Short mmCIF file of C-alpha atoms in Angstrom, two decimals:
data_model
loop_
_atom_site.label_atom_id
_atom_site.label_comp_id
_atom_site.label_asym_id
_atom_site.label_seq_id
_atom_site.Cartn_x
_atom_site.Cartn_y
_atom_site.Cartn_z
CA MET U 1 9.26 42.78 36.14
CA SER U 2 7.60 40.11 33.96
CA GLU U 3 9.14 36.87 32.72
CA LYS U 4 7.99 35.19 29.51
CA ILE U 5 6.59 31.68 29.39
CA VAL U 6 7.66 30.25 26.02
CA VAL U 7 7.27 26.93 24.21
CA PRO U 8 10.46 24.95 24.90
CA ALA U 9 12.38 22.78 22.43
CA LEU U 10 10.19 19.72 21.92
CA GLY U 11 12.63 17.21 20.49
CA GLU U 12 13.82 16.01 17.14
CA SER U 13 11.48 16.76 14.19
CA ILE U 14 8.79 18.30 16.46
CA THR U 15 8.19 21.98 15.70
CA GLU U 16 4.75 22.66 17.17
CA ALA U 17 2.40 21.61 19.94
CA THR U 18 -1.15 22.12 21.16
CA VAL U 19 -1.99 23.86 24.43
CA ALA U 20 -3.73 21.00 26.23
CA LYS U 21 -4.73 22.93 29.32
CA TRP U 22 -3.57 25.71 31.61
CA LEU U 23 -2.88 24.42 35.10
CA LYS U 24 -3.17 27.94 36.51
CA ASN U 25 -5.53 30.84 35.87
CA THR U 26 -4.73 34.50 35.37
CA GLY U 27 -4.05 36.03 38.77
CA ASP U 28 -2.87 32.81 40.42
CA THR U 29 0.30 32.82 42.47
CA VAL U 30 2.94 30.41 41.17
CA GLU U 31 6.24 29.10 42.46
CA ALA U 32 9.44 28.92 40.41
CA ASP U 33 9.56 25.66 38.39
CA GLU U 34 5.92 24.90 39.26
CA PRO U 35 4.05 23.37 36.26
CA ILE U 36 1.89 26.09 34.79
CA VAL U 37 0.65 24.84 31.40
CA GLU U 38 0.48 21.44 29.71
CA LEU U 39 1.41 21.04 26.04
CA GLU U 40 0.51 18.11 23.81
CA THR U 41 2.82 17.02 20.98
CA ASP U 42 2.58 14.25 18.41
CA LYS U 43 4.32 11.87 20.79
CA VAL U 44 4.09 12.98 24.42
CA ASN U 45 2.56 15.55 26.74
CA LEU U 46 4.84 17.83 28.72
CA GLU U 47 4.40 20.46 31.40
CA VAL U 48 5.97 23.90 31.06
CA PRO U 49 7.14 25.29 34.42
CA SER U 50 6.98 28.87 35.64
CA PRO U 51 10.34 30.64 35.09
CA VAL U 52 10.07 32.60 38.38
CA LYS U 53 8.01 32.94 41.54
CA GLY U 54 5.21 35.44 41.11
CA VAL U 55 1.73 35.88 39.65
CA LEU U 56 0.45 34.67 36.30
CA THR U 57 -0.54 38.01 34.77
CA GLU U 58 -1.19 37.12 31.15
CA ILE U 59 -2.25 34.12 29.06
CA ASN U 60 -1.52 34.55 25.35
CA SER U 61 -2.44 31.09 24.04
CA LYS U 62 -5.74 29.56 25.07
CA ASP U 63 -6.51 25.86 25.47
CA GLY U 64 -6.55 24.16 22.09
CA SER U 65 -4.24 26.69 20.43
CA VAL U 66 -1.47 25.41 18.15
CA VAL U 67 1.88 26.97 19.08
CA GLU U 68 5.38 26.72 17.62
CA VAL U 69 8.66 26.27 19.48
CA GLY U 70 9.66 29.61 21.03
CA ALA U 71 6.15 31.08 20.90
CA LEU U 72 4.94 33.22 23.82
CA LEU U 73 2.47 31.40 26.04
CA GLY U 74 2.04 33.98 28.78
CA LEU U 75 3.71 36.20 31.37
CA VAL U 76 4.58 35.81 35.04
CA SER U 77 5.15 38.95 37.08
CA GLU U 78 7.66 38.70 39.93
CA ASN U 79 6.09 41.71 41.68
CA GLY U 80 2.54 41.01 40.63
CA SER U 81 -0.34 40.71 43.07
CA VAL U 82 -3.66 39.00 43.01
CA GLY U 83 -5.43 42.31 43.42
CA SER U 84 -4.08 43.62 40.15
CA VAL U 85 -6.24 41.34 38.03
CA LYS U 86 -8.15 43.23 35.38
CA LYS U 87 -11.89 42.91 35.06
CA GLU U 88 -11.68 41.60 31.51
CA GLU U 89 -9.43 38.79 32.77
CA ILE U 90 -12.08 37.52 35.21
CA LYS U 91 -13.74 34.48 33.73
CA LYS U 92 -17.48 34.35 33.46
CA ILE U 93 -18.61 31.09 35.01
CA GLU U 94 -21.56 29.45 33.34
CA PRO U 95 -24.06 27.40 35.37
CA ASN U 96 -22.69 23.96 36.31
CA GLN U 97 -19.25 24.92 34.96
CA LYS U 98 -16.40 23.47 37.07
CA GLU U 99 -13.14 25.33 37.60
CA ASP U 100 -10.15 24.46 39.78
CA ASN U 101 -9.60 28.09 40.75
CA VAL U 102 -12.54 30.42 40.16
CA ILE U 103 -12.31 34.19 40.53
CA LYS U 104 -15.59 35.48 41.96
CA LEU U 105 -16.47 39.11 42.55
CA ASP U 106 -17.33 40.19 46.06
CA PRO U 107 -20.11 42.77 45.55
CA SER U 108 -19.10 44.64 48.73
CA LYS U 109 -15.62 45.40 47.45
CA LYS U 110 -14.09 46.66 44.23
CA GLU U 111 -11.24 44.18 44.19
CA PRO U 112 -12.02 40.55 43.33
CA LYS U 113 -11.41 37.81 45.85
CA ILE U 114 -10.14 34.36 44.99
CA PHE U 115 -12.00 31.41 46.37
CA GLU U 116 -10.28 28.05 46.12
CA GLU U 117 -12.70 25.36 44.93
CA LYS U 118 -11.98 21.93 46.40
CA LYS U 119 -10.79 19.44 43.81
CA THR U 120 -12.64 16.19 43.77
CA GLU U 121 -10.61 13.05 43.78
CA ASN U 122 -10.19 11.30 40.46
CA THR U 123 -12.13 8.10 40.87
CA GLU U 124 -11.55 6.88 37.35
CA ASP U 125 -9.74 3.58 37.02
CA GLU U 126 -6.14 3.75 35.99
CA PRO U 127 -5.54 2.49 32.46
CA LEU U 128 -4.25 -1.00 32.02
CA ILE U 129 -0.71 -1.10 30.79
CA LEU U 130 0.25 -3.68 28.21
CA THR U 131 3.64 -4.38 29.71
CA GLU U 132 2.21 -5.04 33.15
CA GLU U 133 1.21 -8.44 34.37
CA ILE U 134 -2.17 -9.00 36.00
CA THR U 135 -1.83 -11.17 39.05
CA GLU U 136 -4.60 -12.66 41.13
CA GLU U 137 -4.29 -10.08 43.87
CA GLU U 138 -4.38 -7.22 41.34
CA VAL U 139 -7.68 -8.25 39.78
CA PRO U 140 -10.38 -6.01 41.23
CA LYS U 141 -12.82 -7.95 43.36
CA PRO U 142 -16.49 -7.42 42.46
CA LYS U 143 -18.50 -5.61 45.07
CA ILE U 144 -20.98 -7.92 46.72
CA GLU U 145 -23.95 -6.36 48.38
CA LYS U 146 -24.49 -7.84 51.79
CA SER U 147 -28.02 -8.96 52.49
CA GLU U 148 -29.67 -10.34 55.54
CA PRO U 149 -29.56 -14.14 55.62
CA LYS U 150 -32.79 -15.74 54.57
CA THR U 151 -34.59 -17.89 57.10
CA ASN U 152 -36.12 -21.24 56.29
CA THR U 153 -39.54 -19.65 56.68
CA GLU U 154 -38.71 -17.07 53.99
CA SER U 155 -37.44 -19.69 51.57
CA GLN U 156 -40.54 -21.81 52.15
CA THR U 157 -42.80 -18.95 51.03
CA LEU U 158 -41.42 -19.29 47.50
CA SER U 159 -43.25 -21.62 45.21
CA PRO U 160 -41.19 -24.30 43.39
CA ALA U 161 -41.57 -22.41 40.09
CA VAL U 162 -40.40 -19.13 41.65
CA ARG U 163 -37.51 -20.82 43.46
CA LYS U 164 -36.33 -22.40 40.20
CA ILE U 165 -36.30 -19.05 38.36
CA VAL U 166 -34.48 -17.37 41.27
CA ILE U 167 -31.76 -20.04 41.37
CA GLU U 168 -31.27 -20.32 37.61
CA ASN U 169 -31.06 -16.55 37.05
CA LYS U 170 -29.31 -15.72 40.35
CA ILE U 171 -31.92 -13.14 41.30
CA ASP U 172 -31.69 -11.31 44.61
CA ILE U 173 -35.15 -12.05 45.93
CA ASN U 174 -34.90 -9.22 48.50
CA SER U 175 -34.76 -6.66 45.68
CA VAL U 176 -38.05 -7.86 44.12
CA GLN U 177 -41.32 -6.25 45.15
CA GLY U 178 -43.83 -9.05 45.51
CA SER U 179 -47.47 -8.58 44.51
CA GLY U 180 -48.84 -11.60 46.39
CA LYS U 181 -50.32 -11.81 49.86
CA ASP U 182 -48.08 -10.22 52.50
CA GLY U 183 -45.65 -9.18 49.75
CA ARG U 184 -45.07 -12.70 48.56
CA VAL U 185 -43.10 -12.91 45.29
CA LEU U 186 -45.07 -14.57 42.52
CA LYS U 187 -43.86 -16.03 39.24
CA GLY U 188 -45.45 -13.13 37.40
CA ASP U 189 -43.34 -10.66 39.40
CA LEU U 190 -40.16 -12.33 38.17
CA ILE U 191 -41.38 -12.53 34.58
CA SER U 192 -42.20 -8.82 34.67
CA LEU U 193 -38.80 -8.07 36.17
CA MET U 194 -36.98 -10.02 33.46
CA GLY U 195 -39.01 -8.35 30.73
CA ALA U 196 -38.50 -4.79 31.97
CA ASN U 197 -36.81 -2.41 29.54
CA PRO U 198 -33.18 -1.64 30.46
CA GLN U 199 -32.25 1.87 31.52
CA PRO U 200 -30.54 4.10 28.92
CA ALA U 201 -26.74 4.06 28.98
CA GLU U 202 -25.26 6.57 31.40
CA ARG U 203 -23.12 8.12 28.66
CA LYS U 204 -26.19 8.62 26.47
CA VAL U 205 -28.02 10.37 29.32
CA LYS U 206 -25.01 12.61 29.96
CA TYR U 207 -23.95 13.50 26.40
CA GLY U 208 -27.01 12.77 24.22
CA GLN U 209 -27.39 10.61 21.12
CA GLU U 210 -24.02 11.62 19.67
CA GLU U 211 -20.98 13.60 20.79
CA ARG U 212 -18.31 15.15 18.59
CA ILE U 213 -14.85 15.59 20.09
CA LYS U 214 -11.73 16.68 18.23
CA MET U 215 -8.99 14.04 18.13
CA THR U 216 -5.94 14.82 20.23
CA ARG U 217 -2.61 15.29 18.48
CA LEU U 218 -1.45 11.96 19.91
CA ARG U 219 -4.51 10.15 18.56
CA GLN U 220 -4.08 11.81 15.15
CA THR U 221 -0.45 10.68 15.06
CA ILE U 222 -1.39 7.12 16.06
CA ALA U 223 -3.99 6.98 13.27
CA LYS U 224 -1.55 8.39 10.72
CA ARG U 225 1.29 6.01 11.61
CA LEU U 226 -0.90 2.91 11.69
CA LYS U 227 -2.32 3.79 8.29
CA GLN U 228 1.20 4.34 6.96
CA ALA U 229 2.22 0.90 8.20
CA GLN U 230 -0.62 -0.71 6.26
CA GLU U 231 0.09 1.29 3.10
CA ASN U 232 3.90 1.15 3.05
CA ALA U 233 4.77 -2.33 4.40
CA ALA U 234 3.95 -5.79 3.08
CA LEU U 235 2.31 -6.95 6.30
CA LEU U 236 2.01 -10.62 7.10
CA THR U 237 1.45 -12.50 10.38
CA THR U 238 2.56 -15.97 11.44
CA PHE U 239 1.36 -17.78 14.56
CA ASN U 240 2.54 -20.35 17.08
CA GLU U 241 1.71 -21.45 20.61
CA VAL U 242 3.90 -21.78 23.68
CA ASP U 243 3.50 -24.03 26.71
CA MET U 244 4.12 -21.74 29.70
CA THR U 245 4.40 -24.58 32.26
CA ASN U 246 8.17 -24.37 32.85
CA ILE U 247 8.25 -20.57 33.11
CA MET U 248 5.36 -20.58 35.58
CA GLU U 249 7.02 -23.26 37.69
CA MET U 250 10.37 -21.44 37.62
CA ARG U 251 8.70 -18.21 38.72
CA LYS U 252 6.82 -19.97 41.52
CA GLU U 253 9.93 -21.75 42.82
CA ASN U 254 12.22 -18.69 42.72
CA GLN U 255 9.85 -15.74 43.20
CA GLN U 256 10.53 -15.19 46.89
CA ASP U 257 14.32 -15.41 46.56
CA PHE U 258 14.32 -13.23 43.45
CA GLN U 259 12.18 -10.55 45.08
CA SER U 260 14.16 -10.49 48.32
CA ARG U 261 17.45 -10.22 46.43
CA TYR U 262 16.50 -7.71 43.73
CA GLY U 263 13.51 -5.92 45.26
CA ILE U 264 11.18 -6.63 42.34
CA LYS U 265 8.93 -9.47 41.17
CA LEU U 266 10.06 -11.87 38.46
CA GLY U 267 7.47 -11.39 35.72
CA PHE U 268 6.86 -12.94 32.32
CA MET U 269 8.23 -10.00 30.35
CA SER U 270 11.89 -10.62 31.18
CA PHE U 271 11.62 -14.13 29.72
CA PHE U 272 10.05 -12.77 26.53
CA VAL U 273 12.67 -10.05 26.20
CA LYS U 274 15.49 -12.57 26.61
CA ALA U 275 13.89 -15.02 24.14
CA CYS U 276 13.35 -12.25 21.55
CA VAL U 277 16.95 -11.02 21.83
CA VAL U 278 18.26 -14.55 21.20
CA ALA U 279 16.03 -14.89 18.11
CA LEU U 280 16.89 -11.40 16.82
CA LYS U 281 20.59 -12.22 16.94
CA ASN U 282 19.97 -15.34 14.87
CA PHE U 283 17.61 -13.64 12.39
CA PRO U 284 18.97 -10.08 11.92
CA ALA U 285 16.43 -9.16 9.22
CA VAL U 286 13.70 -9.06 11.90
CA ASN U 287 15.76 -6.37 13.69
CA ALA U 288 16.37 -4.38 10.49
CA GLU U 289 14.58 -1.60 8.62
CA ILE U 290 14.21 -0.42 5.05
CA ASP U 291 15.58 2.98 3.97
CA GLY U 292 14.85 3.58 0.31
CA ASP U 293 16.51 0.75 -1.59
CA GLU U 294 18.78 -0.18 1.32
CA ILE U 295 18.39 -2.46 4.34
CA ILE U 296 19.79 -1.18 7.64
CA TYR U 297 20.75 -4.04 9.95
CA LYS U 298 20.74 -2.98 13.62
CA ASN U 299 23.41 -4.69 15.70
CA TYR U 300 21.89 -3.36 18.91
CA TYR U 301 18.64 -4.45 20.51
CA ASN U 302 16.28 -1.72 21.67
CA LEU U 303 12.94 -3.35 22.38
CA SER U 304 9.82 -1.20 22.23
CA PHE U 305 6.72 -1.98 24.32
CA ALA U 306 3.22 -1.07 23.25
CA VAL U 307 1.63 0.56 26.29
CA GLY U 308 -2.03 1.56 26.53
CA THR U 309 -2.77 4.76 28.45
CA GLU U 310 -5.95 6.78 28.90
CA LYS U 311 -4.66 9.23 26.27
CA GLY U 312 -3.73 6.61 23.69
CA LEU U 313 -1.07 4.11 22.67
CA VAL U 314 2.58 4.92 23.34
CA VAL U 315 5.62 2.76 22.58
CA PRO U 316 8.53 3.46 24.96
CA VAL U 317 11.89 1.76 24.45
CA LEU U 318 13.97 -0.60 26.59
CA ARG U 319 17.50 0.17 25.41
CA ASN U 320 20.31 -2.35 24.99
CA ALA U 321 18.10 -5.19 26.18
CA ASP U 322 20.80 -7.72 25.31
CA GLU U 323 23.05 -6.25 28.03
CA LEU U 324 20.45 -6.42 30.82
CA SER U 325 19.91 -9.11 33.45
CA PHE U 326 16.46 -10.49 34.31
CA ALA U 327 16.31 -8.13 37.30
CA ASP U 328 17.42 -5.12 35.23
CA ILE U 329 14.77 -5.86 32.61
CA GLU U 330 12.00 -6.10 35.23
CA LYS U 331 13.11 -2.86 36.91
CA ASN U 332 13.34 -0.96 33.63
CA ILE U 333 9.95 -2.20 32.43
CA LYS U 334 8.35 -1.19 35.74
CA ASN U 335 9.89 2.27 35.43
CA ILE U 336 8.73 2.61 31.81
CA SER U 337 5.19 1.52 32.71
CA GLU U 338 4.94 4.00 35.59
CA LYS U 339 6.19 6.88 33.44
CA ALA U 340 3.67 5.98 30.72
CA ARG U 341 0.82 5.76 33.24
CA ASP U 342 1.75 9.11 34.82
CA GLY U 343 2.22 10.83 31.44
CA LYS U 344 5.89 11.56 32.11
CA LEU U 345 7.51 9.90 29.11
CA THR U 346 10.02 12.06 27.23
CA ILE U 347 10.76 12.12 23.52
CA GLU U 348 13.95 10.15 24.21
CA ASP U 349 11.91 7.39 25.87
CA LEU U 350 10.06 6.79 22.59
CA GLN U 351 12.90 6.89 20.05
CA GLY U 352 15.34 4.32 18.75
CA GLY U 353 13.36 1.07 19.02
CA THR U 354 14.33 -1.83 16.72
CA PHE U 355 11.63 -4.44 17.54
CA THR U 356 8.30 -4.26 19.40
CA ILE U 357 6.51 -6.50 21.91
CA SER U 358 2.77 -5.98 22.40
CA ASN U 359 1.10 -7.71 25.35
CA GLY U 360 -2.63 -7.82 24.62
CA GLY U 361 -3.00 -10.67 27.09
CA VAL U 362 -3.53 -8.27 29.99
CA TYR U 363 -6.82 -7.30 28.33
CA GLY U 364 -7.82 -10.94 27.83
CA SER U 365 -6.96 -11.08 24.12
CA MET U 366 -6.82 -14.67 22.83
CA LEU U 367 -5.36 -13.91 19.41
CA SER U 368 -4.56 -10.84 17.31
CA THR U 369 -2.51 -9.63 14.34
CA PRO U 370 -0.37 -6.77 15.73
CA ILE U 371 0.57 -3.96 13.34
CA LEU U 372 4.13 -2.76 12.72
CA ASN U 373 5.65 0.21 14.51
CA LEU U 374 7.40 1.84 11.54
CA PRO U 375 10.22 1.91 10.55
CA GLN U 376 10.62 -1.42 12.41
CA SER U 377 10.06 -4.65 10.51
CA GLY U 378 8.72 -6.95 13.24
CA VAL U 379 6.35 -6.99 16.21
CA LEU U 380 5.56 -9.86 18.58
CA GLY U 381 2.04 -10.18 19.97
CA MET U 382 1.55 -11.86 23.36
CA HIS U 383 -1.87 -13.10 24.45
CA ASN U 384 -3.67 -14.50 27.48
CA ILE U 385 -2.65 -17.78 29.10
CA VAL U 386 -5.42 -20.40 29.01
CA ASP U 387 -5.45 -24.02 30.16
CA ARG U 388 -5.85 -26.12 27.01
CA PRO U 389 -5.67 -29.85 26.22
CA ILE U 390 -2.49 -30.73 24.30
CA VAL U 391 -0.69 -33.96 23.46
CA VAL U 392 2.49 -34.57 25.49
CA ASP U 393 4.44 -37.80 24.88
CA GLY U 394 1.37 -39.41 23.33
CA GLU U 395 -0.95 -38.41 26.21
CA ILE U 396 -3.49 -35.61 26.50
CA LYS U 397 -2.43 -33.12 29.16
CA ILE U 398 -3.92 -29.85 30.39
CA ARG U 399 -1.27 -27.15 30.04
CA PRO U 400 -1.20 -23.31 30.29
CA ILE U 401 -0.95 -22.23 26.65
CA MET U 402 -0.30 -18.79 25.14
CA TYR U 403 -0.77 -18.01 21.46
CA LEU U 404 2.03 -15.96 19.88
CA ALA U 405 1.74 -13.81 16.75
CA LEU U 406 4.61 -12.31 14.75
CA SER U 407 3.69 -9.59 12.26
CA TYR U 408 6.51 -8.71 9.88
CA ASP U 409 7.43 -6.79 6.74
CA HIS U 410 7.51 -9.39 3.96
CA ARG U 411 9.63 -7.08 1.80
CA ILE U 412 12.78 -8.02 3.74
CA ILE U 413 11.69 -10.96 5.92
CA ASP U 414 10.87 -14.22 4.16
CA GLY U 415 8.40 -16.79 5.43
CA LYS U 416 11.19 -19.18 6.41
CA GLU U 417 12.87 -16.51 8.56
CA SER U 418 9.66 -15.41 10.26
CA VAL U 419 8.53 -18.94 11.09
CA SER U 420 12.01 -19.91 12.31
CA PHE U 421 12.23 -16.74 14.42
CA LEU U 422 8.93 -17.47 16.16
CA LYS U 423 9.85 -21.14 16.61
CA MET U 424 13.10 -20.12 18.34
CA VAL U 425 11.18 -17.77 20.67
CA LYS U 426 8.83 -20.64 21.50
CA GLU U 427 11.67 -23.10 22.20
CA ASN U 428 13.44 -20.71 24.56
CA LEU U 429 10.24 -19.96 26.44
CA GLU U 430 9.31 -23.62 26.83
CA ASP U 431 12.80 -24.45 28.11
CA PRO U 432 13.84 -21.24 29.94
CA ARG U 433 17.11 -22.83 31.13
CA ARG U 434 18.41 -22.12 27.63
CA LEU U 435 18.12 -18.40 28.36
CA PHE U 436 20.40 -18.73 31.39
CA LEU U 437 22.86 -20.98 29.57
CA ASP U 438 22.81 -18.74 26.47
CA ILE U 439 22.18 -21.62 24.07
#
């Protein structure tokens, strides 16, 4: 008996998807509820599980196919066996082609055998997530090649001119092939080394001069929505700066107690969420949206977070942020970030946002003009924290400063409101006690 694998309901307003990749091949044994094929929609990727335990006997929609909700993807046979695979279903493997499970014919027998190819570990770096905070211990340490310590005799064999070039350009002298007597490194050797042509980029060697790849559905949707924001909204950005001294001191003084009590680190994001909620309550137009010739004021505060993943930008939602404690905000943001990184966000995770926070600071961004996440009317851009000289009480002080940017829809938000909104965010961040006292 065979069970159908069909395209499940994908969520509100989504009627079709693209078959991203089959996780199993024809003839593979599968368990009930085991992911069997991955679908890509305009918003998220999702895995379709096997309806029963058995053998995948038929694949009806190949990778890259566009399928509608309810369409037949394939069949799983409860009583199927690996030996029943038809010859036309056996994939022809081209030279250097990699497959997770490859069916290879054993010339001594009529029935094909299945050889499991070992999967290599994914050594690619995980994508940075905009809502995450880079701490000192999380920054990857550069690999330093260990070399044998140089003796005084070795250093004395370098001429003053050579030694100067080595020191100024931080050249590893052990990696230079000297042309002088007994392999001594001459000035000419270093000049030749510095003038050598660089090697071609690895990507160019691997893929050639150009490569043409079809945009994923997610990337097409991102491009479409960002273009709509530019065409349909009257975009404007206002800027300010915030002195992060008090927040950083508060975190340092209370981090250990906070973590031991709540089981999570106290990050910057909870302060920004709290400060934004206070400002949104005072300036409701920033939390509103336009619908035709009407303005819809949202009296709830669902904050969206722009999160960068290896597949593209997603904007999951932190719901009812005004009702959450600092600890609840940190826990929810951590959960959202992990789901985004692992590709396990659902449609519900991405819907219903009223205002967006984008943290480009984790990438080192100094300043930017974030673009609206329609139909929202405001987005706050966070940036990196840099020690800068500022005037405090008539004296020049070095303080950790972050630039803030608020992009907004000028159709419903006036300049006075936008500037006042950002000023209120700044004041609450510079004096975080206000957030605890709700003033």
